Each structure stands twice: as C-alpha cells, then as structure tokens.
C-alpha cells in the first residue's frame, strides 16, 4: 500500500507539503485533478485533527498516511494516519532546560575543581602536621633520654 510521508514541516505549511508529496508519489498513476482532490480531502481531515489537538501554526508536524489507488481514485486509509507534533513552546522549554543543565554542570565542575584544590591543601597540611608530630616525638624522646641519663648520674 503506498504511503505519504511529509517529513518535518511547520504546521502552517502542512497543506502544501501534503499536496507536493502526493503529486510526487502518484505521478503517472492518477490524473492531477484527482491528486488535488485527494490532497484537499486529507488536508481538511488534518486541519480538523490539528484543531482538536491544539496544534499551532508555529509547531512542527510530521504526517504519515497510507492510501490506495482504486479505479484512478485515491482512497485514504485514515486508520493508518500518524501525526507527530513538536510544540514550539516545548522546544523553547527544552532549550532553556538544556541551558540550565549546562550552567549547572559548569558550576559543578568549578566546585569540584575548588574541592580538589582544598583537598590537596589539606593533604599538604596533613603531611606538615605529621612531620611536626614526628619532630616533637623525636625531641620528646631525646629529652626523655637526656633526663634519664641525668638521673643515672
């Protein structure tokens, strides 16, 4: 069964796209008047469907519909009709959400970088503290040994 596929098109231009695609896929199979009639029939059906769905002119749609050619006449299989709608507002919201995610990721990277620097500083301080503790232990041990020597004498 032949199938009409419009690809992505703004809702404002779907009727022209349906007509052009239908002319292209039925060239030489049906007369042009029948293509115009069948395109108008599908476009009227789609117009009503778009109104029911709340589709706006600036939204993007993709239409798919199967049809048959019987005795030189195009008959639409409306049960096979598929309409995908991509709302302009959703597109803008998605773009804004993506910007927010990117900003959050950049901020997170900066925080991680700062924490890494602090971690390195803490490691250095910990090493210095360990060295001081060892030095104090050695001095204490030396003092203790000297004290013990003095007591023995």
PDB file of N, CA and C in Angstrom, residues 2-80:
ATOM      1  N   UNK A   2       0.695   2.171  -0.934  1.00  0.00           N
ATOM      2  CA  UNK A   2       1.511   3.395  -0.951  1.00  0.00           C
ATOM      3  C   UNK A   2       1.315   4.214   0.322  1.00  0.00           C
ATOM      4  N   UNK A   3       2.344   4.984   0.649  1.00  0.00           N
ATOM      5  CA  UNK A   3       2.292   5.757   1.891  1.00  0.00           C
ATOM      6  C   UNK A   3       2.829   7.165   1.650  1.00  0.00           C
ATOM      7  N   UNK A   4       2.126   8.145   2.172  1.00  0.00           N
ATOM      8  CA  UNK A   4       2.552   9.541   2.117  1.00  0.00           C
ATOM      9  C   UNK A   4       3.323   9.851   3.388  1.00  0.00           C
ATOM     10  N   UNK A   5       4.534  10.382   3.235  1.00  0.00           N
ATOM     11  CA  UNK A   5       5.369  10.796   4.369  1.00  0.00           C
ATOM     12  C   UNK A   5       5.815  12.230   4.109  1.00  0.00           C
ATOM     13  N   UNK A   6       5.441  13.143   4.979  1.00  0.00           N
ATOM     14  CA  UNK A   6       5.782  14.549   4.736  1.00  0.00           C
ATOM     15  C   UNK A   6       7.163  14.933   5.223  1.00  0.00           C
ATOM     16  N   UNK A   7       7.717  14.210   6.162  1.00  0.00           N
ATOM     17  CA  UNK A   7       8.917  14.703   6.821  1.00  0.00           C
ATOM     18  C   UNK A   7       8.503  15.816   7.766  1.00  0.00           C
ATOM     19  N   UNK A   8       9.473  16.498   8.367  1.00  0.00           N
ATOM     20  CA  UNK A   8       9.158  17.565   9.319  1.00  0.00           C
ATOM     21  C   UNK A   8       8.773  18.832   8.568  1.00  0.00           C
ATOM     22  N   UNK A   9       7.673  19.445   9.001  1.00  0.00           N
ATOM     23  CA  UNK A   9       7.193  20.675   8.373  1.00  0.00           C
ATOM     24  C   UNK A   9       6.446  21.501   9.416  1.00  0.00           C
ATOM     25  N   UNK A  10       6.569  22.826   9.325  1.00  0.00           N
ATOM     26  CA  UNK A  10       5.780  23.691  10.209  1.00  0.00           C
ATOM     27  C   UNK A  10       4.308  23.444   9.911  1.00  0.00           C
ATOM     28  N   UNK A  11       3.491  23.467  10.940  1.00  0.00           N
ATOM     29  CA  UNK A  11       2.059  23.215  10.771  1.00  0.00           C
ATOM     30  C   UNK A  11       1.444  24.189   9.771  1.00  0.00           C
ATOM     31  N   UNK A  12       1.944  25.407   9.717  1.00  0.00           N
ATOM     32  CA  UNK A  12       1.411  26.401   8.782  1.00  0.00           C
ATOM     33  C   UNK A  12       1.583  25.969   7.323  1.00  0.00           C
ATOM     34  N   UNK A  13       2.550  25.098   7.047  1.00  0.00           N
ATOM     35  CA  UNK A  13       2.825  24.705   5.669  1.00  0.00           C
ATOM     36  C   UNK A  13       2.492  23.267   5.337  1.00  0.00           C
ATOM     37  N   UNK A  14       1.742  22.584   6.228  1.00  0.00           N
ATOM     38  CA  UNK A  14       1.488  21.156   6.002  1.00  0.00           C
ATOM     39  C   UNK A  14       0.684  20.897   4.731  1.00  0.00           C
ATOM     40  N   UNK A  15      -0.299  21.757   4.405  1.00  0.00           N
ATOM     41  CA  UNK A  15      -1.186  21.509   3.260  1.00  0.00           C
ATOM     42  C   UNK A  15      -0.396  21.498   1.949  1.00  0.00           C
ATOM     43  N   UNK A  16       0.491  22.470   1.777  1.00  0.00           N
ATOM     44  CA  UNK A  16       1.325  22.495   0.566  1.00  0.00           C
ATOM     45  C   UNK A  16       2.228  21.278   0.497  1.00  0.00           C
ATOM     46  N   UNK A  17       2.783  20.897   1.647  1.00  0.00           N
ATOM     47  CA  UNK A  17       3.688  19.743   1.688  1.00  0.00           C
ATOM     48  C   UNK A  17       2.939  18.463   1.314  1.00  0.00           C
ATOM     49  N   UNK A  18       1.740  18.276   1.864  1.00  0.00           N
ATOM     50  CA  UNK A  18       0.935  17.087   1.537  1.00  0.00           C
ATOM     51  C   UNK A  18       0.678  17.038   0.033  1.00  0.00           C
ATOM     52  N   UNK A  19       0.269  18.159  -0.539  1.00  0.00           N
ATOM     53  CA  UNK A  19      -0.041  18.206  -1.972  1.00  0.00           C
ATOM     54  C   UNK A  19       1.201  17.892  -2.803  1.00  0.00           C
ATOM     55  N   UNK A  20       2.347  18.511  -2.484  1.00  0.00           N
ATOM     56  CA  UNK A  20       3.575  18.281  -3.253  1.00  0.00           C
ATOM     57  C   UNK A  20       4.030  16.827  -3.175  1.00  0.00           C
ATOM     58  N   UNK A  21       4.004  16.266  -1.957  1.00  0.00           N
ATOM     59  CA  UNK A  21       4.437  14.875  -1.776  1.00  0.00           C
ATOM     60  C   UNK A  21       3.497  13.933  -2.521  1.00  0.00           C
ATOM     61  N   UNK A  22       2.195  14.197  -2.432  1.00  0.00           N
ATOM     62  CA  UNK A  22       1.220  13.338  -3.118  1.00  0.00           C
ATOM     63  C   UNK A  22       1.409  13.409  -4.632  1.00  0.00           C
ATOM     64  N   UNK A  23       1.649  14.596  -5.175  1.00  0.00           N
ATOM     65  CA  UNK A  23       1.931  14.712  -6.608  1.00  0.00           C
ATOM     66  C   UNK A  23       3.165  13.890  -6.973  1.00  0.00           C
ATOM     67  N   UNK A  24       4.199  13.960  -6.158  1.00  0.00           N
ATOM     68  CA  UNK A  24       5.451  13.260  -6.456  1.00  0.00           C
ATOM     69  C   UNK A  24       5.277  11.746  -6.452  1.00  0.00           C
ATOM     70  N   UNK A  25       4.538  11.209  -5.483  1.00  0.00           N
ATOM     71  CA  UNK A  25       4.455   9.738  -5.382  1.00  0.00           C
ATOM     72  C   UNK A  25       3.373   9.130  -6.273  1.00  0.00           C
ATOM     73  N   UNK A  26       2.487   9.964  -6.834  1.00  0.00           N
ATOM     74  CA  UNK A  26       1.432   9.414  -7.712  1.00  0.00           C
ATOM     75  C   UNK A  26       1.625   9.823  -9.168  1.00  0.00           C
ATOM     76  N   UNK A  27       2.737  10.475  -9.479  1.00  0.00           N
ATOM     77  CA  UNK A  27       2.982  10.940 -10.855  1.00  0.00           C
ATOM     78  C   UNK A  27       2.858   9.774 -11.838  1.00  0.00           C
ATOM     79  N   UNK A  28       2.022   9.977 -12.840  1.00  0.00           N
ATOM     80  CA  UNK A  28       1.841   8.957 -13.868  1.00  0.00           C
ATOM     81  C   UNK A  28       0.858   7.859 -13.491  1.00  0.00           C
ATOM     82  N   UNK A  29       0.355   7.868 -12.263  1.00  0.00           N
ATOM     83  CA  UNK A  29      -0.572   6.820 -11.812  1.00  0.00           C
ATOM     84  C   UNK A  29      -2.017   7.307 -11.762  1.00  0.00           C
ATOM     85  N   UNK A  30      -2.199   8.583 -11.454  1.00  0.00           N
ATOM     86  CA  UNK A  30      -3.548   9.178 -11.422  1.00  0.00           C
ATOM     87  C   UNK A  30      -3.481  10.566 -12.048  1.00  0.00           C
ATOM     88  N   UNK A  31      -4.633  11.082 -12.480  1.00  0.00           N
ATOM     89  CA  UNK A  31      -4.609  12.406 -13.108  1.00  0.00           C
ATOM     90  C   UNK A  31      -4.456  13.497 -12.049  1.00  0.00           C
ATOM     91  N   UNK A  32      -3.887  14.633 -12.425  1.00  0.00           N
ATOM     92  CA  UNK A  32      -3.601  15.714 -11.475  1.00  0.00           C
ATOM     93  C   UNK A  32      -4.834  16.223 -10.722  1.00  0.00           C
ATOM     94  N   UNK A  33      -5.990  16.234 -11.364  1.00  0.00           N
ATOM     95  CA  UNK A  33      -7.205  16.692 -10.675  1.00  0.00           C
ATOM     96  C   UNK A  33      -7.527  15.798  -9.482  1.00  0.00           C
ATOM     97  N   UNK A  34      -7.280  14.501  -9.637  1.00  0.00           N
ATOM     98  CA  UNK A  34      -7.537  13.561  -8.536  1.00  0.00           C
ATOM     99  C   UNK A  34      -6.545  13.796  -7.395  1.00  0.00           C
ATOM    100  N   UNK A  35      -5.309  14.115  -7.725  1.00  0.00           N
ATOM    101  CA  UNK A  35      -4.311  14.413  -6.692  1.00  0.00           C
ATOM    102  C   UNK A  35      -4.742  15.647  -5.905  1.00  0.00           C
ATOM    103  N   UNK A  36      -5.193  16.682  -6.612  1.00  0.00           N
ATOM    104  CA  UNK A  36      -5.652  17.903  -5.945  1.00  0.00           C
ATOM    105  C   UNK A  36      -6.841  17.589  -5.040  1.00  0.00           C
ATOM    106  N   UNK A  37      -7.799  16.794  -5.538  1.00  0.00           N
ATOM    107  CA  UNK A  37      -8.982  16.428  -4.747  1.00  0.00           C
ATOM    108  C   UNK A  37      -8.597  15.635  -3.499  1.00  0.00           C
ATOM    109  N   UNK A  38      -7.737  14.605  -3.670  1.00  0.00           N
ATOM    110  CA  UNK A  38      -7.342  13.744  -2.551  1.00  0.00           C
ATOM    111  C   UNK A  38      -6.519  14.529  -1.523  1.00  0.00           C
ATOM    112  N   UNK A  39      -5.645  15.408  -2.003  1.00  0.00           N
ATOM    113  CA  UNK A  39      -4.846  16.230  -1.085  1.00  0.00           C
ATOM    114  C   UNK A  39      -5.766  17.142  -0.282  1.00  0.00           C
ATOM    115  N   UNK A  40      -6.759  17.737  -0.938  1.00  0.00           N
ATOM    116  CA  UNK A  40      -7.706  18.616  -0.246  1.00  0.00           C
ATOM    117  C   UNK A  40      -8.497  17.836   0.802  1.00  0.00           C
ATOM    118  N   UNK A  41      -8.881  16.607   0.467  1.00  0.00           N
ATOM    119  CA  UNK A  41      -9.628  15.763   1.416  1.00  0.00           C
ATOM    120  C   UNK A  41      -8.786  15.475   2.661  1.00  0.00           C
ATOM    121  N   UNK A  42      -7.548  15.040   2.451  1.00  0.00           N
ATOM    122  CA  UNK A  42      -6.669  14.743   3.588  1.00  0.00           C
ATOM    123  C   UNK A  42      -6.363  16.016   4.375  1.00  0.00           C
ATOM    124  N   UNK A  43      -6.119  17.105   3.671  1.00  0.00           N
ATOM    125  CA  UNK A  43      -5.802  18.362   4.355  1.00  0.00           C
ATOM    126  C   UNK A  43      -6.962  18.848   5.216  1.00  0.00           C
ATOM    127  N   UNK A  44      -8.192  18.675   4.756  1.00  0.00           N
ATOM    128  CA  UNK A  44      -9.353  19.072   5.563  1.00  0.00           C
ATOM    129  C   UNK A  44      -9.434  18.207   6.824  1.00  0.00           C
ATOM    130  N   UNK A  45      -9.206  16.907   6.652  1.00  0.00           N
ATOM    131  CA  UNK A  45      -9.213  15.983   7.790  1.00  0.00           C
ATOM    132  C   UNK A  45      -8.123  16.386   8.790  1.00  0.00           C
ATOM    133  N   UNK A  46      -6.923  16.669   8.273  1.00  0.00           N
ATOM    134  CA  UNK A  46      -5.804  17.062   9.134  1.00  0.00           C
ATOM    135  C   UNK A  46      -6.073  18.394   9.833  1.00  0.00           C
ATOM    136  N   UNK A  47      -6.673  19.343   9.122  1.00  0.00           N
ATOM    137  CA  UNK A  47      -6.997  20.638   9.719  1.00  0.00           C
ATOM    138  C   UNK A  47      -7.874  20.443  10.952  1.00  0.00           C
ATOM    139  N   UNK A  48      -8.920  19.625  10.820  1.00  0.00           N
ATOM    140  CA  UNK A  48      -9.817  19.351  11.956  1.00  0.00           C
ATOM    141  C   UNK A  48      -9.072  18.642  13.081  1.00  0.00           C
ATOM    142  N   UNK A  49      -8.232  17.680  12.704  1.00  0.00           N
ATOM    143  CA  UNK A  49      -7.455  16.940  13.706  1.00  0.00           C
ATOM    144  C   UNK A  49      -6.496  17.880  14.443  1.00  0.00           C
ATOM    145  N   UNK A  50      -5.831  18.758  13.711  1.00  0.00           N
ATOM    146  CA  UNK A  50      -4.909  19.715  14.329  1.00  0.00           C
ATOM    147  C   UNK A  50      -5.641  20.630  15.301  1.00  0.00           C
ATOM    148  N   UNK A  51      -6.855  21.056  14.932  1.00  0.00           N
ATOM    149  CA  UNK A  51      -7.639  21.901  15.843  1.00  0.00           C
ATOM    150  C   UNK A  51      -7.967  21.137  17.120  1.00  0.00           C
ATOM    151  N   UNK A  52      -8.374  19.873  16.969  1.00  0.00           N
ATOM    152  CA  UNK A  52      -8.681  19.043  18.141  1.00  0.00           C
ATOM    153  C   UNK A  52      -7.446  18.853  19.028  1.00  0.00           C
ATOM    154  N   UNK A  53      -6.282  18.750  18.404  1.00  0.00           N
ATOM    155  CA  UNK A  53      -5.034  18.509  19.133  1.00  0.00           C
ATOM    156  C   UNK A  53      -4.410  19.801  19.666  1.00  0.00           C
ATOM    157  N   UNK A  54      -4.947  20.936  19.290  1.00  0.00           N
ATOM    158  CA  UNK A  54      -4.387  22.206  19.746  1.00  0.00           C
ATOM    159  C   UNK A  54      -3.076  22.570  19.071  1.00  0.00           C
ATOM    160  N   UNK A  55      -2.890  22.098  17.838  1.00  0.00           N
ATOM    161  CA  UNK A  55      -1.664  22.390  17.093  1.00  0.00           C
ATOM    162  C   UNK A  55      -1.693  23.850  16.638  1.00  0.00           C
ATOM    163  N   UNK A  56      -0.581  24.534  16.847  1.00  0.00           N
ATOM    164  CA  UNK A  56      -0.457  25.934  16.416  1.00  0.00           C
ATOM    165  C   UNK A  56       0.374  26.005  15.138  1.00  0.00           C
ATOM    166  N   UNK A  57       0.235  27.116  14.423  1.00  0.00           N
ATOM    167  CA  UNK A  57       0.927  27.283  13.137  1.00  0.00           C
ATOM    168  C   UNK A  57       2.438  27.129  13.253  1.00  0.00           C
ATOM    169  N   UNK A  58       3.009  27.570  14.369  1.00  0.00           N
ATOM    170  CA  UNK A  58       4.471  27.524  14.501  1.00  0.00           C
ATOM    171  C   UNK A  58       4.992  26.170  14.984  1.00  0.00           C
ATOM    172  N   UNK A  59       4.093  25.249  15.358  1.00  0.00           N
ATOM    173  CA  UNK A  59       4.511  23.907  15.760  1.00  0.00           C
ATOM    174  C   UNK A  59       5.031  23.147  14.540  1.00  0.00           C
ATOM    175  N   UNK A  60       5.814  22.116  14.800  1.00  0.00           N
ATOM    176  CA  UNK A  60       6.336  21.273  13.724  1.00  0.00           C
ATOM    177  C   UNK A  60       5.569  19.956  13.745  1.00  0.00           C
ATOM    178  N   UNK A  61       5.181  19.484  12.549  1.00  0.00           N
ATOM    179  CA  UNK A  61       4.447  18.221  12.452  1.00  0.00           C
ATOM    180  C   UNK A  61       5.141  17.300  11.452  1.00  0.00           C
ATOM    181  N   UNK A  62       4.853  16.018  11.610  1.00  0.00           N
ATOM    182  CA  UNK A  62       5.273  15.015  10.629  1.00  0.00           C
ATOM    183  C   UNK A  62       4.066  14.119  10.406  1.00  0.00           C
ATOM    184  N   UNK A  63       3.689  13.953   9.156  1.00  0.00           N
ATOM    185  CA  UNK A  63       2.455  13.243   8.808  1.00  0.00           C
ATOM    186  C   UNK A  63       2.794  12.003   7.992  1.00  0.00           C
ATOM    187  N   UNK A  64       2.098  10.920   8.324  1.00  0.00           N
ATOM    188  CA  UNK A  64       2.242   9.670   7.582  1.00  0.00           C
ATOM    189  C   UNK A  64       0.844   9.106   7.374  1.00  0.00           C
ATOM    190  N   UNK A  65       0.524   8.729   6.124  1.00  0.00           N
ATOM    191  CA  UNK A  65      -0.802   8.166   5.837  1.00  0.00           C
ATOM    192  C   UNK A  65      -0.707   7.212   4.653  1.00  0.00           C
ATOM    193  N   UNK A  66      -1.325   6.055   4.805  1.00  0.00           N
ATOM    194  CA  UNK A  66      -1.376   5.092   3.706  1.00  0.00           C
ATOM    195  C   UNK A  66      -2.602   5.388   2.850  1.00  0.00           C
ATOM    196  N   UNK A  67      -2.506   5.002   1.579  1.00  0.00           N
ATOM    197  CA  UNK A  67      -3.642   5.191   0.674  1.00  0.00           C
ATOM    198  C   UNK A  67      -3.620   4.103  -0.386  1.00  0.00           C
ATOM    199  N   UNK A  68      -4.738   3.965  -1.076  1.00  0.00           N
ATOM    200  CA  UNK A  68      -4.840   3.036  -2.197  1.00  0.00           C
ATOM    201  C   UNK A  68      -5.322   3.801  -3.414  1.00  0.00           C
ATOM    202  N   UNK A  69      -4.962   3.305  -4.566  1.00  0.00           N
ATOM    203  CA  UNK A  69      -5.478   3.877  -5.805  1.00  0.00           C
ATOM    204  C   UNK A  69      -6.422   2.838  -6.397  1.00  0.00           C
ATOM    205  N   UNK A  70      -7.713   3.180  -6.451  1.00  0.00           N
ATOM    206  CA  UNK A  70      -8.729   2.272  -6.992  1.00  0.00           C
ATOM    207  C   UNK A  70      -9.464   2.982  -8.122  1.00  0.00           C
ATOM    208  N   UNK A  71      -9.398   2.394  -9.292  1.00  0.00           N
ATOM    209  CA  UNK A  71     -10.070   2.961 -10.473  1.00  0.00           C
ATOM    210  C   UNK A  71      -9.696   4.422 -10.687  1.00  0.00           C
ATOM    211  N   UNK A  72      -8.408   4.721 -10.520  1.00  0.00           N
ATOM    212  CA  UNK A  72      -7.923   6.078 -10.748  1.00  0.00           C
ATOM    213  C   UNK A  72      -8.256   7.062  -9.639  1.00  0.00           C
ATOM    214  N   UNK A  73      -8.759   6.555  -8.517  1.00  0.00           N
ATOM    215  CA  UNK A  73      -9.150   7.421  -7.401  1.00  0.00           C
ATOM    216  C   UNK A  73      -8.298   7.081  -6.172  1.00  0.00           C
ATOM    217  N   UNK A  74      -7.845   8.109  -5.465  1.00  0.00           N
ATOM    218  CA  UNK A  74      -7.038   7.920  -4.252  1.00  0.00           C
ATOM    219  C   UNK A  74      -7.975   7.800  -3.060  1.00  0.00           C
ATOM    220  N   UNK A  75      -7.815   6.692  -2.311  1.00  0.00           N
ATOM    221  CA  UNK A  75      -8.621   6.469  -1.104  1.00  0.00           C
ATOM    222  C   UNK A  75      -7.681   6.401   0.096  1.00  0.00           C
ATOM    223  N   UNK A  76      -7.908   7.268   1.060  1.00  0.00           N
ATOM    224  CA  UNK A  76      -7.066   7.335   2.253  1.00  0.00           C
ATOM    225  C   UNK A  76      -7.453   6.265   3.256  1.00  0.00           C
ATOM    226  N   UNK A  77      -6.449   5.661   3.881  1.00  0.00           N
ATOM    227  CA  UNK A  77      -6.682   4.734   4.987  1.00  0.00           C
ATOM    228  C   UNK A  77      -6.459   5.544   6.267  1.00  0.00           C
ATOM    229  N   UNK A  78      -7.532   6.145   6.778  1.00  0.00           N
ATOM    230  CA  UNK A  78      -7.402   7.036   7.936  1.00  0.00           C
ATOM    231  C   UNK A  78      -6.966   6.296   9.202  1.00  0.00           C
ATOM    232  N   UNK A  79      -7.183   4.973   9.247  1.00  0.00           N
ATOM    233  CA  UNK A  79      -6.722   4.202  10.412  1.00  0.00           C
ATOM    234  C   UNK A  79      -5.194   4.168  10.484  1.00  0.00           C
ATOM    235  N   UNK A  80      -4.535   4.324   9.349  1.00  0.00           N
ATOM    236  CA  UNK A  80      -3.064   4.284   9.322  1.00  0.00           C
ATOM    237  C   UNK A  80      -2.442   5.659   9.569  1.00  0.00           C
TER     238      UNK A  80
END
